[in-house]
Amino acid sequence: MDIITDIPRSFTDGEIDAAFLAEIKSGFKLEKETEHLRVAQAQKEAKDLKGKCHPTLGRPVATIPARDFFRLTKKYGHDQVHSKEFLKYYNKKFPELSPNQI
């Protein structure tokens, strides 16, 4: 018994490739257009956390938009992104996203 049916293809490989390319390009464009919204949210969170201290975790030293955080951890690794040297660099590079200094 065949589960996969033999449906005739109505698209050529070139058309499928062009559609994938258009989707990738529009995805990058959408990413650029919505980046400021993610940064604005992180800035708001940093402003709210300024001067606060969590009883268990301590002072928050950085807020990173989620997509950027996951890209950084994928590229450099979890330990590197959480290292003191990286956080000091991040505090200098993005002071508006750093509620408390290290």
Tab-separated table of N, CA and C in Angstrom:
chain	number	residue	atom	x	y	z
A	1	MET	N	0.842	-1.175	0.000
A	1	MET	CA	0.000	0.000	0.000
A	1	MET	C	0.890	1.242	0.000
A	2	ASP	N	0.661	2.145	-0.945
A	2	ASP	CA	1.407	3.391	-1.039
A	2	ASP	C	0.654	4.485	-0.301
A	3	ILE	N	1.345	5.122	0.650
A	3	ILE	CA	0.734	6.231	1.391
A	3	ILE	C	0.901	7.530	0.617
A	4	ILE	N	2.026	7.665	-0.036
A	4	ILE	CA	2.297	8.885	-0.794
A	4	ILE	C	1.622	8.767	-2.146
A	5	THR	N	0.792	9.729	-2.445
A	5	THR	CA	0.095	9.702	-3.722
A	5	THR	C	0.947	10.358	-4.788
A	6	ASP	N	0.661	10.019	-5.998
A	6	ASP	CA	1.404	10.581	-7.117
A	6	ASP	C	0.655	11.802	-7.627
A	7	ILE	N	0.921	12.949	-7.013
A	7	ILE	CA	0.266	14.197	-7.392
A	7	ILE	C	1.167	14.894	-8.404
A	8	PRO	N	0.615	15.275	-9.518
A	8	PRO	CA	1.460	15.960	-10.497
A	8	PRO	C	1.928	17.318	-9.959
A	9	ARG	N	3.201	17.634	-10.175
A	9	ARG	CA	3.766	18.909	-9.719
A	9	ARG	C	3.368	20.005	-10.692
A	10	SER	N	2.912	21.090	-10.139
A	10	SER	CA	2.525	22.207	-10.993
A	10	SER	C	3.582	23.305	-11.007
A	11	PHE	N	4.642	23.131	-10.205
A	11	PHE	CA	5.705	24.129	-10.145
A	11	PHE	C	7.009	23.498	-10.594
A	12	THR	N	7.827	24.283	-11.270
A	12	THR	CA	9.144	23.798	-11.668
A	12	THR	C	10.126	24.044	-10.530
A	13	ASP	N	11.272	23.394	-10.591
A	13	ASP	CA	12.293	23.609	-9.568
A	13	ASP	C	12.747	25.060	-9.539
A	14	GLY	N	12.826	25.701	-10.684
A	14	GLY	CA	13.223	27.106	-10.749
A	14	GLY	C	12.232	28.012	-10.051
A	15	GLU	N	10.947	27.728	-10.203
A	15	GLU	CA	9.918	28.530	-9.540
A	15	GLU	C	9.963	28.340	-8.030
A	16	ILE	N	10.214	27.110	-7.608
A	16	ILE	CA	10.320	26.843	-6.168
A	16	ILE	C	11.540	27.546	-5.596
A	17	ASP	N	12.674	27.487	-6.297
A	17	ASP	CA	13.883	28.176	-5.834
A	17	ASP	C	13.659	29.682	-5.753
A	18	ALA	N	12.981	30.244	-6.754
A	18	ALA	CA	12.708	31.687	-6.754
A	18	ALA	C	11.795	32.061	-5.587
A	19	ALA	N	10.813	31.202	-5.282
A	19	ALA	CA	9.919	31.479	-4.158
A	19	ALA	C	10.677	31.434	-2.832
A	20	PHE	N	11.583	30.449	-2.671
A	20	PHE	CA	12.396	30.379	-1.454
A	20	PHE	C	13.278	31.614	-1.319
A	21	LEU	N	13.899	32.036	-2.411
A	21	LEU	CA	14.762	33.216	-2.386
A	21	LEU	C	13.966	34.466	-2.020
A	22	ALA	N	12.778	34.611	-2.594
A	22	ALA	CA	11.927	35.765	-2.263
A	22	ALA	C	11.528	35.741	-0.797
A	23	GLU	N	11.240	34.555	-0.258
A	23	GLU	CA	10.866	34.427	1.162
A	23	GLU	C	12.037	34.819	2.062
A	24	ILE	N	13.233	34.392	1.715
A	24	ILE	CA	14.423	34.734	2.510
A	24	ILE	C	14.663	36.234	2.481
A	25	LYS	N	14.571	36.834	1.293
A	25	LYS	CA	14.793	38.281	1.186
A	25	LYS	C	13.742	39.067	1.967
A	26	SER	N	12.486	38.663	1.887
A	26	SER	CA	11.443	39.386	2.617
A	26	SER	C	11.594	39.154	4.123
A	27	GLY	N	12.107	37.975	4.520
A	27	GLY	CA	12.351	37.707	5.934
A	27	GLY	C	13.419	38.622	6.498
A	28	PHE	N	14.500	38.843	5.730
A	28	PHE	CA	15.549	39.759	6.175
A	28	PHE	C	15.015	41.182	6.271
A	29	LYS	N	14.187	41.563	5.313
A	29	LYS	CA	13.612	42.908	5.326
A	29	LYS	C	12.715	43.084	6.554
A	30	LEU	N	11.880	42.098	6.831
A	30	LEU	CA	11.006	42.157	8.005
A	30	LEU	C	11.827	42.202	9.293
A	31	GLU	N	12.919	41.441	9.323
A	31	GLU	CA	13.801	41.431	10.501
A	31	GLU	C	14.364	42.824	10.763
A	32	LYS	N	14.806	43.504	9.714
A	32	LYS	CA	15.341	44.869	9.851
A	32	LYS	C	14.255	45.844	10.308
A	33	GLU	N	13.050	45.692	9.748
A	33	GLU	CA	11.963	46.611	10.076
A	33	GLU	C	11.493	46.467	11.525
A	34	THR	N	11.571	45.266	12.078
A	34	THR	CA	11.064	45.051	13.432
A	34	THR	C	12.160	45.076	14.496
A	35	GLU	N	13.406	45.256	14.081
A	35	GLU	CA	14.511	45.271	15.040
A	35	GLU	C	14.349	46.402	16.057
A	36	HIS	N	13.936	47.576	15.612
A	36	HIS	CA	13.799	48.702	16.539
A	36	HIS	C	12.743	48.427	17.611
A	37	LEU	N	11.726	47.636	17.293
A	37	LEU	CA	10.712	47.298	18.293
A	37	LEU	C	11.294	46.404	19.393
A	38	ARG	N	12.137	45.450	18.997
A	38	ARG	CA	12.754	44.561	19.985
A	38	ARG	C	13.738	45.334	20.865
A	39	VAL	N	14.490	46.246	20.262
A	39	VAL	CA	15.445	47.047	21.032
A	39	VAL	C	14.697	47.992	21.972
A	40	ALA	N	13.599	48.570	21.509
A	40	ALA	CA	12.812	49.467	22.363
A	40	ALA	C	12.246	48.707	23.571
A	41	GLN	N	11.813	47.476	23.363
A	41	GLN	CA	11.311	46.662	24.474
A	41	GLN	C	12.422	46.370	25.478
A	42	ALA	N	13.608	46.047	24.979
A	42	ALA	CA	14.743	45.777	25.867
A	42	ALA	C	15.148	47.047	26.627
A	43	GLN	N	15.092	48.208	25.969
A	43	GLN	CA	15.408	49.465	26.645
A	43	GLN	C	14.408	49.752	27.754
A	44	LYS	N	13.130	49.465	27.499
A	44	LYS	CA	12.097	49.667	28.522
A	44	LYS	C	12.350	48.748	29.715
A	45	GLU	N	12.694	47.501	29.447
A	45	GLU	CA	12.992	46.568	30.532
A	45	GLU	C	14.214	47.025	31.329
A	46	ALA	N	15.241	47.506	30.630
A	46	ALA	CA	16.440	47.985	31.321
A	46	ALA	C	16.119	49.188	32.199
A	47	LYS	N	15.285	50.089	31.705
A	47	LYS	CA	14.903	51.267	32.486
A	47	LYS	C	14.145	50.854	33.748
A	48	ASP	N	13.254	49.850	33.609
A	48	ASP	CA	12.486	49.371	34.758
A	48	ASP	C	13.374	48.660	35.789
A	49	LEU	N	14.466	48.050	35.334
A	49	LEU	CA	15.344	47.284	36.229
A	49	LEU	C	16.458	48.122	36.858
A	50	LYS	N	16.577	49.364	36.455
A	50	LYS	CA	17.668	50.209	36.948
A	50	LYS	C	17.598	50.357	38.468
A	51	GLY	N	18.690	50.020	39.127
A	51	GLY	CA	18.788	50.164	40.570
A	51	GLY	C	18.132	49.059	41.372
A	52	LYS	N	17.539	48.073	40.714
A	52	LYS	CA	16.866	46.987	41.432
A	52	LYS	C	17.815	45.815	41.643
A	53	CYS	N	17.486	45.010	42.635
A	53	CYS	CA	18.300	43.836	42.951
A	53	CYS	C	17.365	42.672	43.270
A	54	HIS	N	17.562	41.563	42.574
A	54	HIS	CA	16.769	40.356	42.820
A	54	HIS	C	17.351	39.651	44.041
A	55	PRO	N	16.512	39.130	44.956
A	55	PRO	CA	17.043	38.527	46.180
A	55	PRO	C	17.945	37.314	45.933
A	56	THR	N	17.699	36.578	44.874
A	56	THR	CA	18.509	35.389	44.593
A	56	THR	C	19.530	35.627	43.487
A	57	LEU	N	19.118	36.285	42.431
A	57	LEU	CA	19.975	36.450	41.252
A	57	LEU	C	20.893	37.656	41.316
A	58	GLY	N	20.599	38.621	42.150
A	58	GLY	CA	21.435	39.806	42.261
A	58	GLY	C	20.993	40.905	41.304
A	59	ARG	N	21.914	41.800	41.001
A	59	ARG	CA	21.602	42.940	40.132
A	59	ARG	C	21.574	42.517	38.670
A	60	PRO	N	20.558	42.928	37.913
A	60	PRO	CA	20.581	42.675	36.465
A	60	PRO	C	21.577	43.616	35.800
A	61	VAL	N	22.453	43.080	34.974
A	61	VAL	CA	23.495	43.895	34.361
A	61	VAL	C	23.288	44.117	32.874
A	62	ALA	N	22.384	43.372	32.231
A	62	ALA	CA	22.168	43.558	30.800
A	62	ALA	C	20.806	43.005	30.395
A	63	THR	N	20.181	43.688	29.459
A	63	THR	CA	19.001	43.144	28.796
A	63	THR	C	19.343	43.036	27.323
A	64	ILE	N	19.148	41.862	26.769
A	64	ILE	CA	19.480	41.598	25.374
A	64	ILE	C	18.208	41.121	24.693
A	65	PRO	N	17.855	41.702	23.545
A	65	PRO	CA	16.702	41.179	22.821
A	65	PRO	C	16.887	39.679	22.567
A	66	ALA	N	15.811	38.918	22.680
A	66	ALA	CA	15.888	37.457	22.638
A	66	ALA	C	16.561	36.934	21.379
A	67	ARG	N	16.200	37.454	20.217
A	67	ARG	CA	16.807	36.952	18.973
A	67	ARG	C	18.310	37.179	18.962
A	68	ASP	N	18.738	38.344	19.440
A	68	ASP	CA	20.173	38.626	19.493
A	68	ASP	C	20.876	37.698	20.476
A	69	PHE	N	20.243	37.441	21.618
A	69	PHE	CA	20.832	36.561	22.616
A	69	PHE	C	21.027	35.150	22.056
A	70	PHE	N	20.004	34.621	21.408
A	70	PHE	CA	20.119	33.266	20.874
A	70	PHE	C	21.127	33.189	19.736
A	71	ARG	N	21.227	34.244	18.942
A	71	ARG	CA	22.257	34.267	17.888
A	71	ARG	C	23.655	34.306	18.492
A	72	LEU	N	23.834	35.111	19.531
A	72	LEU	CA	25.138	35.191	20.184
A	72	LEU	C	25.534	33.863	20.822
A	73	THR	N	24.595	33.223	21.516
A	73	THR	CA	24.926	31.943	22.153
A	73	THR	C	25.193	30.863	21.121
A	74	LYS	N	24.520	30.911	19.994
A	74	LYS	CA	24.785	29.923	18.941
A	74	LYS	C	26.167	30.149	18.328
A	75	LYS	N	26.544	31.409	18.151
A	75	LYS	CA	27.812	31.720	17.509
A	75	LYS	C	29.006	31.557	18.455
A	76	TYR	N	28.876	32.053	19.699
A	76	TYR	CA	30.014	32.082	20.619
A	76	TYR	C	29.916	31.082	21.772
A	77	GLY	N	28.737	30.567	22.026
A	77	GLY	CA	28.570	29.620	23.125
A	77	GLY	C	28.020	30.286	24.377
A	78	HIS	N	27.355	29.487	25.179
A	78	HIS	CA	26.693	29.970	26.396
A	78	HIS	C	27.693	30.571	27.388
A	79	ASP	N	28.811	29.875	27.591
A	79	ASP	CA	29.791	30.349	28.579
A	79	ASP	C	30.393	31.695	28.196
A	80	GLN	N	30.686	31.876	26.914
A	80	GLN	CA	31.285	33.129	26.464
A	80	GLN	C	30.314	34.295	26.621
A	81	VAL	N	29.048	34.088	26.265
A	81	VAL	CA	28.057	35.167	26.355
A	81	VAL	C	27.792	35.547	27.811
A	82	HIS	N	27.929	34.607	28.724
A	82	HIS	CA	27.706	34.887	30.139
A	82	HIS	C	28.987	35.250	30.892
A	83	SER	N	30.089	35.371	30.178
A	83	SER	CA	31.346	35.697	30.852
A	83	SER	C	31.367	37.162	31.283
A	84	LYS	N	32.179	37.440	32.283
A	84	LYS	CA	32.291	38.805	32.811
A	84	LYS	C	32.871	39.753	31.753
A	85	GLU	N	33.811	39.262	30.959
A	85	GLU	CA	34.428	40.099	29.926
A	85	GLU	C	33.392	40.527	28.885
A	86	PHE	N	32.547	39.575	28.460
A	86	PHE	CA	31.515	39.911	27.473
A	86	PHE	C	30.531	40.918	28.058
A	87	LEU	N	30.125	40.714	29.296
A	87	LEU	CA	29.164	41.631	29.899
A	87	LEU	C	29.750	43.031	30.070
A	88	LYS	N	31.032	43.123	30.368
A	88	LYS	CA	31.669	44.449	30.442
A	88	LYS	C	31.671	45.114	29.069
A	89	TYR	N	32.002	44.335	28.035
A	89	TYR	CA	31.969	44.861	26.665
A	89	TYR	C	30.555	45.317	26.312
A	90	TYR	N	29.568	44.499	26.660
A	90	TYR	CA	28.175	44.814	26.335
A	90	TYR	C	27.729	46.089	27.054
A	91	ASN	N	28.163	46.266	28.305
A	91	ASN	CA	27.837	47.487	29.054
A	91	ASN	C	28.400	48.727	28.360
A	92	LYS	N	29.606	48.628	27.826
A	92	LYS	CA	30.210	49.764	27.122
A	92	LYS	C	29.539	50.007	25.780
A	93	LYS	N	29.258	48.937	25.048
A	93	LYS	CA	28.704	49.048	23.698
A	93	LYS	C	27.246	49.494	23.712
A	94	PHE	N	26.464	48.996	24.672
A	94	PHE	CA	25.034	49.302	24.748
A	94	PHE	C	24.670	49.795	26.148
A	95	PRO	N	25.048	51.025	26.505
A	95	PRO	CA	24.736	51.519	27.853
A	95	PRO	C	23.235	51.664	28.089
A	96	GLU	N	22.458	51.877	27.031
A	96	GLU	CA	21.010	52.004	27.194
A	96	GLU	C	20.336	50.669	27.510
A	97	LEU	N	21.042	49.548	27.289
A	97	LEU	CA	20.509	48.217	27.606
A	97	LEU	C	21.151	47.622	28.855
A	98	SER	N	21.876	48.443	29.579
A	98	SER	CA	22.577	47.974	30.789
A	98	SER	C	22.040	48.710	31.999
A	99	PRO	N	21.124	48.091	32.739
A	99	PRO	CA	20.518	48.794	33.876
A	99	PRO	C	21.494	49.049	35.013
A	100	ASN	N	22.422	48.138	35.257
A	100	ASN	CA	23.408	48.283	36.334
A	100	ASN	C	24.774	47.880	35.785
A	101	GLN	N	25.801	48.564	36.215
A	101	GLN	CA	27.145	48.237	35.761
A	101	GLN	C	27.709	47.049	36.567
A	102	ILE	N	28.664	46.371	35.974
A	102	ILE	CA	29.315	45.246	36.660
A	102	ILE	C	30.306	45.804	37.660
